[in-house]
PDB file of C-alpha atoms in Angstrom:
ATOM      1  CA  MET A   1     -33.637  15.430  10.683  1.00 47.00           C
ATOM      2  CA  ALA A   2     -33.613  16.592   6.866  1.00 50.00           C
ATOM      3  CA  ASP A   3     -31.713  13.455   5.650  1.00 58.00           C
ATOM      4  CA  LYS A   4     -33.954  10.741   6.859  1.00 67.00           C
ATOM      5  CA  LYS A   5     -34.059   7.889   4.312  1.00 66.00           C
ATOM      6  CA  ASN A   6     -36.588   5.327   3.725  1.00 65.00           C
ATOM      7  CA  TRP A   7     -35.908   1.757   4.950  1.00 59.00           C
ATOM      8  CA  ARG A   8     -35.090   0.488   1.300  1.00 60.00           C
ATOM      9  CA  ASP A   9     -32.332   3.006   1.085  1.00 65.00           C
ATOM     10  CA  ARG A  10     -30.997   2.247   4.577  1.00 61.00           C
ATOM     11  CA  ALA A  11     -31.060  -1.493   3.607  1.00 56.00           C
ATOM     12  CA  ALA A  12     -29.373  -0.813   0.727  1.00 59.00           C
ATOM     13  CA  GLU A  13     -26.477   1.293   2.199  1.00 60.00           C
ATOM     14  CA  TYR A  14     -26.256  -1.521   4.707  1.00 53.00           C
ATOM     15  CA  GLY A  15     -25.661  -4.026   2.486  1.00 51.00           C
ATOM     16  CA  ARG A  16     -22.845  -2.015   0.655  1.00 48.00           C
ATOM     17  CA  ASP A  17     -21.129  -1.089   3.700  1.00 46.00           C
ATOM     18  CA  ARG A  18     -21.644  -3.949   6.215  1.00 44.00           C
ATOM     19  CA  LEU A  19     -21.894  -6.706   3.879  1.00 44.00           C
ATOM     20  CA  GLY A  20     -19.216  -5.321   1.398  1.00 45.00           C
ATOM     21  CA  ILE A  21     -21.273  -5.457  -1.725  1.00 45.00           C
ATOM     22  CA  GLY A  22     -19.214  -3.548  -4.289  1.00 44.00           C
ATOM     23  CA  MET A  23     -16.609  -2.246  -1.853  1.00 43.00           C
ATOM     24  CA  ASN A  24     -13.496  -4.301  -3.085  1.00 45.00           C
ATOM     25  CA  ASP A  25     -13.594  -2.359  -6.430  1.00 43.00           C
ATOM     26  CA  ASN A  26     -15.129   1.098  -6.443  1.00 47.00           C
ATOM     27  CA  SER A  27     -14.800   1.659 -10.056  1.00 47.00           C
ATOM     28  CA  ARG A  28     -16.544  -1.397 -10.968  1.00 46.00           C
ATOM     29  CA  ALA A  29     -19.457  -0.945  -8.115  1.00 49.00           C
ATOM     30  CA  GLU A  30     -19.761   2.866  -9.629  1.00 53.00           C
ATOM     31  CA  LYS A  31     -19.936   1.478 -12.853  1.00 50.00           C
ATOM     32  CA  LEU A  32     -22.395  -1.267 -12.196  1.00 48.00           C
ATOM     33  CA  ASP A  33     -24.373   1.546 -10.398  1.00 53.00           C
ATOM     34  CA  ALA A  34     -24.327   3.721 -13.319  1.00 52.00           C
ATOM     35  CA  ALA A  35     -25.359   0.981 -15.645  1.00 48.00           C
ATOM     36  CA  ALA A  36     -28.555   0.132 -13.489  1.00 49.00           C
ATOM     37  CA  ALA A  37     -29.619   3.875 -13.174  1.00 49.00           C
ATOM     38  CA  ALA A  38     -29.469   4.223 -16.735  1.00 47.00           C
ATOM     39  CA  GLY A  39     -31.774   1.284 -17.050  1.00 50.00           C
ATOM     40  CA  ARG A  40     -29.386  -1.309 -18.618  1.00 54.00           C
ATOM     41  CA  PRO A  41     -28.746  -4.664 -17.402  1.00 57.00           C
ATOM     42  CA  ILE A  42     -26.237  -5.928 -15.551  1.00 56.00           C
ATOM     43  CA  ASP A  43     -24.969  -9.412 -16.663  1.00 62.00           C
ATOM     44  CA  GLU A  44     -25.167 -12.091 -14.118  1.00 61.00           C
ATOM     45  CA  SER A  45     -21.301 -12.739 -13.902  1.00 64.00           C
ATOM     46  CA  GLU A  46     -20.850  -9.078 -12.892  1.00 62.00           C
ATOM     47  CA  LEU A  47     -23.842  -9.186 -10.118  1.00 58.00           C
ATOM     48  CA  LYS A  48     -22.739 -12.481  -8.761  1.00 57.00           C
ATOM     49  CA  SER A  49     -18.945 -10.768  -8.665  1.00 59.00           C
ATOM     50  CA  ARG A  50     -20.690  -8.417  -6.039  1.00 54.00           C
ATOM     51  CA  ILE A  51     -22.361 -10.819  -3.779  1.00 52.00           C
ATOM     52  CA  LYS A  52     -20.567 -12.432  -1.099  1.00 47.00           C
ATOM     53  CA  GLY A  53     -21.388 -15.791   0.436  1.00 49.00           C
ATOM     54  CA  TYR A  54     -24.391 -17.886  -1.315  1.00 50.00           C
ATOM     55  CA  GLY A  55     -24.429 -15.746  -4.387  1.00 52.00           C
ATOM     56  CA  LYS A  56     -21.412 -17.861  -5.895  1.00 56.00           C
ATOM     57  CA  GLU A  57     -23.490 -21.007  -5.188  1.00 65.00           C
ATOM     58  CA  TYR A  58     -26.752 -19.414  -7.432  1.00 74.00           C
ATOM     59  CA  SER A  59     -27.087 -20.939 -11.051  1.00 80.00           C
ATOM     60  CA  ASP A  60     -30.541 -21.046 -13.045  1.00 83.00           C
ATOM     61  CA  GLU A  61     -29.260 -25.010 -13.311  1.00 86.00           C
ATOM     62  CA  SER A  62     -29.205 -25.926  -9.792  1.00 85.00           C
ATOM     63  CA  PHE A  63     -32.463 -23.801  -9.414  1.00 88.00           C
ATOM     64  CA  TRP A  64     -34.315 -26.098 -11.689  1.00 89.00           C
ATOM     65  CA  ASP A  65     -32.871 -29.132 -10.301  1.00 87.00           C
ATOM     66  CA  LYS A  66     -33.827 -28.454  -7.118  1.00 87.00           C
ATOM     67  CA  ILE A  67     -37.483 -27.279  -8.350  1.00 88.00           C
ATOM     68  CA  LYS A  68     -37.764 -30.519 -10.393  1.00 89.00           C
ATOM     69  CA  LYS A  69     -36.385 -33.053  -7.523  1.00 87.00           C
ATOM     70  CA  PHE A  70     -38.100 -31.581  -4.598  1.00 86.00           C
ATOM     71  CA  GLY A  71     -40.725 -29.380  -5.797  1.00 83.00           C
ATOM     72  CA  LYS A  72     -43.635 -31.620  -4.922  1.00 85.00           C
ATOM     73  CA  LYS A  73     -42.007 -32.239  -1.431  1.00 84.00           C
ATOM     74  CA  ALA A  74     -41.684 -28.503  -0.867  1.00 84.00           C
ATOM     75  CA  GLY A  75     -44.904 -27.706  -1.568  1.00 85.00           C
ATOM     76  CA  VAL A  76     -47.258 -25.275  -3.420  1.00 90.00           C
ATOM     77  CA  LYS A  77     -46.209 -21.924  -1.346  1.00 91.00           C
ATOM     78  CA  VAL A  78     -42.413 -22.982  -1.241  1.00 91.00           C
ATOM     79  CA  VAL A  79     -42.549 -23.556  -5.031  1.00 92.00           C
ATOM     80  CA  TYR A  80     -44.456 -20.239  -5.816  1.00 93.00           C
ATOM     81  CA  ALA A  81     -42.382 -18.046  -3.629  1.00 94.00           C
ATOM     82  CA  ALA A  82     -39.110 -19.315  -5.306  1.00 94.00           C
ATOM     83  CA  LEU A  83     -40.765 -19.098  -8.562  1.00 95.00           C
ATOM     84  CA  LEU A  84     -41.713 -15.360  -8.135  1.00 95.00           C
ATOM     85  CA  LEU A  85     -38.261 -14.645  -7.091  1.00 95.00           C
ATOM     86  CA  PHE A  86     -36.614 -16.537 -10.033  1.00 94.00           C
ATOM     87  CA  TYR A  87     -38.677 -14.704 -12.961  1.00 95.00           C
ATOM     88  CA  THR A  88     -38.274 -11.206 -10.663  1.00 95.00           C
ATOM     89  CA  LEU A  89     -34.471 -11.964 -10.891  1.00 92.00           C
ATOM     90  CA  LYS A  90     -34.702 -12.264 -14.877  1.00 91.00           C
ATOM     91  CA  ASP A  91     -36.214  -8.578 -15.252  1.00 91.00           C
ATOM     92  CA  ALA A  92     -33.589  -6.174 -16.555  1.00 87.00           C
ATOM     93  CA  ASP A  93     -35.337  -3.179 -14.475  1.00 89.00           C
ATOM     94  CA  VAL A  94     -35.006  -5.122 -11.076  1.00 91.00           C
ATOM     95  CA  PRO A  95     -32.200  -3.055  -9.432  1.00 90.00           C
ATOM     96  CA  PRO A  96     -28.772  -4.904  -8.182  1.00 88.00           C
ATOM     97  CA  TRP A  97     -29.474  -4.467  -4.377  1.00 89.00           C
ATOM     98  CA  ALA A  98     -32.891  -6.489  -5.101  1.00 91.00           C
ATOM     99  CA  LYS A  99     -31.261  -9.006  -7.277  1.00 90.00           C
ATOM    100  CA  SER A 100     -28.365  -9.647  -4.639  1.00 88.00           C
ATOM    101  CA  VAL A 101     -31.376 -10.178  -2.106  1.00 91.00           C
ATOM    102  CA  ILE A 102     -33.109 -12.507  -4.515  1.00 92.00           C
ATOM    103  CA  ILE A 103     -29.748 -14.741  -5.218  1.00 90.00           C
ATOM    104  CA  GLY A 104     -29.288 -15.003  -1.591  1.00 88.00           C
ATOM    105  CA  ALA A 105     -32.800 -16.401  -0.717  1.00 90.00           C
ATOM    106  CA  LEU A 106     -32.524 -18.635  -4.110  1.00 91.00           C
ATOM    107  CA  ALA A 107     -29.225 -19.647  -3.347  1.00 87.00           C
ATOM    108  CA  TYR A 108     -30.399 -20.661   0.597  1.00 86.00           C
ATOM    109  CA  PHE A 109     -33.323 -22.588  -1.077  1.00 87.00           C
ATOM    110  CA  ILE A 110     -30.824 -24.584  -3.341  1.00 86.00           C
ATOM    111  CA  ALA A 111     -28.184 -25.328  -0.664  1.00 80.00           C
ATOM    112  CA  PRO A 112     -28.242 -28.930   0.837  1.00 73.00           C
ATOM    113  CA  ILE A 113     -27.217 -27.817   3.934  1.00 72.00           C
ATOM    114  CA  ASP A 114     -30.003 -25.519   5.676  1.00 67.00           C
ATOM    115  CA  LEU A 115     -30.948 -24.730   9.380  1.00 68.00           C
ATOM    116  CA  ILE A 116     -33.619 -27.337   8.992  1.00 69.00           C
ATOM    117  CA  PRO A 117     -32.747 -30.209   6.763  1.00 66.00           C
ATOM    118  CA  ASP A 118     -35.055 -30.556   3.930  1.00 63.00           C
ATOM    119  CA  PHE A 119     -35.628 -34.354   4.489  1.00 60.00           C
ATOM    120  CA  ILE A 120     -37.170 -33.746   7.822  1.00 66.00           C
ATOM    121  CA  PRO A 121     -41.051 -34.386   7.236  1.00 60.00           C
ATOM    122  CA  VAL A 122     -43.380 -31.400   7.591  1.00 63.00           C
ATOM    123  CA  ALA A 123     -40.762 -28.886   9.001  1.00 69.00           C
ATOM    124  CA  GLY A 124     -38.061 -29.860   6.129  1.00 74.00           C
ATOM    125  CA  TYR A 125     -38.724 -26.602   4.148  1.00 79.00           C
ATOM    126  CA  THR A 126     -39.952 -24.297   6.723  1.00 82.00           C
ATOM    127  CA  ASP A 127     -36.685 -22.269   6.894  1.00 83.00           C
ATOM    128  CA  ASP A 128     -36.640 -22.352   3.250  1.00 85.00           C
ATOM    129  CA  PHE A 129     -40.038 -20.584   3.037  1.00 87.00           C
ATOM    130  CA  GLY A 130     -39.357 -18.239   5.571  1.00 88.00           C
ATOM    131  CA  THR A 131     -36.152 -17.150   3.519  1.00 89.00           C
ATOM    132  CA  LEU A 132     -38.262 -17.041   0.341  1.00 92.00           C
ATOM    133  CA  LEU A 133     -40.920 -15.230   2.173  1.00 92.00           C
ATOM    134  CA  ALA A 134     -38.869 -12.544   3.610  1.00 92.00           C
ATOM    135  CA  ALA A 135     -37.222 -11.908   0.244  1.00 93.00           C
ATOM    136  CA  VAL A 136     -40.424 -11.653  -1.402  1.00 94.00           C
ATOM    137  CA  ALA A 137     -41.444  -8.882   1.201  1.00 92.00           C
ATOM    138  CA  VAL A 138     -38.257  -7.125   0.752  1.00 92.00           C
ATOM    139  CA  VAL A 139     -38.303  -6.873  -2.841  1.00 93.00           C
ATOM    140  CA  ALA A 140     -42.402  -6.923  -3.595  1.00 92.00           C
ATOM    141  CA  LYS A 141     -42.216  -3.621  -5.346  1.00 92.00           C
ATOM    142  CA  HIS A 142     -40.432  -4.976  -8.346  1.00 94.00           C
ATOM    143  CA  ILE A 143     -42.533  -8.364  -8.703  1.00 93.00           C
ATOM    144  CA  ASP A 144     -45.257  -7.136 -11.401  1.00 92.00           C
ATOM    145  CA  ASP A 145     -48.354  -8.781 -12.488  1.00 91.00           C
ATOM    146  CA  GLY A 146     -46.211 -10.363 -15.394  1.00 93.00           C
ATOM    147  CA  THR A 147     -44.049 -12.281 -12.917  1.00 93.00           C
ATOM    148  CA  ARG A 148     -47.054 -13.071 -10.976  1.00 92.00           C
ATOM    149  CA  ALA A 149     -48.567 -14.494 -13.721  1.00 92.00           C
ATOM    150  CA  LYS A 150     -45.569 -16.925 -14.919  1.00 93.00           C
ATOM    151  CA  ALA A 151     -45.192 -17.952 -11.408  1.00 92.00           C
ATOM    152  CA  ARG A 152     -49.093 -18.854 -11.164  1.00 92.00           C
ATOM    153  CA  ALA A 153     -49.028 -20.817 -14.450  1.00 93.00           C
ATOM    154  CA  ARG A 154     -46.031 -22.766 -13.433  1.00 92.00           C
ATOM    155  CA  ILE A 155     -48.038 -23.841 -10.454  1.00 92.00           C
ATOM    156  CA  VAL A 156     -51.106 -24.521 -12.056  1.00 91.00           C
ATOM    157  CA  SER A 157     -49.215 -26.882 -14.366  1.00 90.00           C
ATOM    158  CA  TRP A 158     -47.735 -28.731 -11.676  1.00 88.00           C
ATOM    159  CA  PHE A 159     -50.021 -28.768  -8.883  1.00 88.00           C
ATOM    160  CA  GLY A 160     -53.548 -28.486 -10.701  1.00 87.00           C
ATOM    161  CA  GLU A 161     -55.849 -25.215 -10.381  1.00 86.00           C
ATOM    162  CA  SER A 162     -56.678 -26.185  -7.030  1.00 83.00           C
ATOM    163  CA  ALA A 163     -53.069 -25.257  -5.772  1.00 83.00           C
ATOM    164  CA  THR A 164     -53.783 -21.495  -6.224  1.00 82.00           C
ATOM    165  CA  LEU A 165     -55.885 -21.519  -3.056  1.00 82.00           C
ATOM    166  CA  ASP A 166     -52.953 -21.976  -1.003  1.00 76.00           C
ATOM    167  CA  LEU A 167     -51.147 -19.269  -2.256  1.00 83.00           C
ATOM    168  CA  GLY A 168     -52.691 -16.629   0.080  1.00 81.00           C
ATOM    169  CA  GLU A 169     -49.758 -16.458   2.486  1.00 79.00           C
ATOM    170  CA  VAL A 170     -47.475 -15.326  -0.029  1.00 84.00           C
ATOM    171  CA  GLU A 171     -50.129 -12.947  -1.976  1.00 84.00           C
ATOM    172  CA  ASP A 172     -50.297 -11.169   1.317  1.00 81.00           C
ATOM    173  CA  LYS A 173     -46.609 -10.176   1.302  1.00 76.00           C
ATOM    174  CA  LEU A 174     -46.922  -8.658  -1.959  1.00 78.00           C
ATOM    175  CA  ARG A 175     -49.794  -6.462  -0.873  1.00 77.00           C
ATOM    176  CA  ASP A 176     -47.814  -5.437   2.044  1.00 62.00           C
TER     177      ASP A 176
END
């Protein structure tokens, strides 16, 4: 009973052990974990090398292309959740496990093949929103007020001031 861990520690261990994140090269994984513990940022190529699956599909360019082409169609809540994750990913203080969650969620959002295809009216972005919202909930403690302000400013510039009224569902995940 003395070695009980909180859910974030268990999730991080699950990712490392079950998903193989950082398991192929122990020296590299130890070096990255040491860098993170020392507060140094991990460069994007090293982070991507630790992530299997969607991680290799993510790039800043593909993220902005998706937002520019489909942001209005996806809607305010989807774009806000994506922006929160994007800006959190750029924060040097965010640990590698959280960045891997973010990259996985953003890569799913970017991917042209989804559980529910994006071109289906009304329902097309519900799977993307669910994935993004789950990632926001998992990394919520790493989303600071500055990140929220940047995301809100983008939302206001793209959708107008009234769009901030639709952000309640995402904001609730940040409070939980």
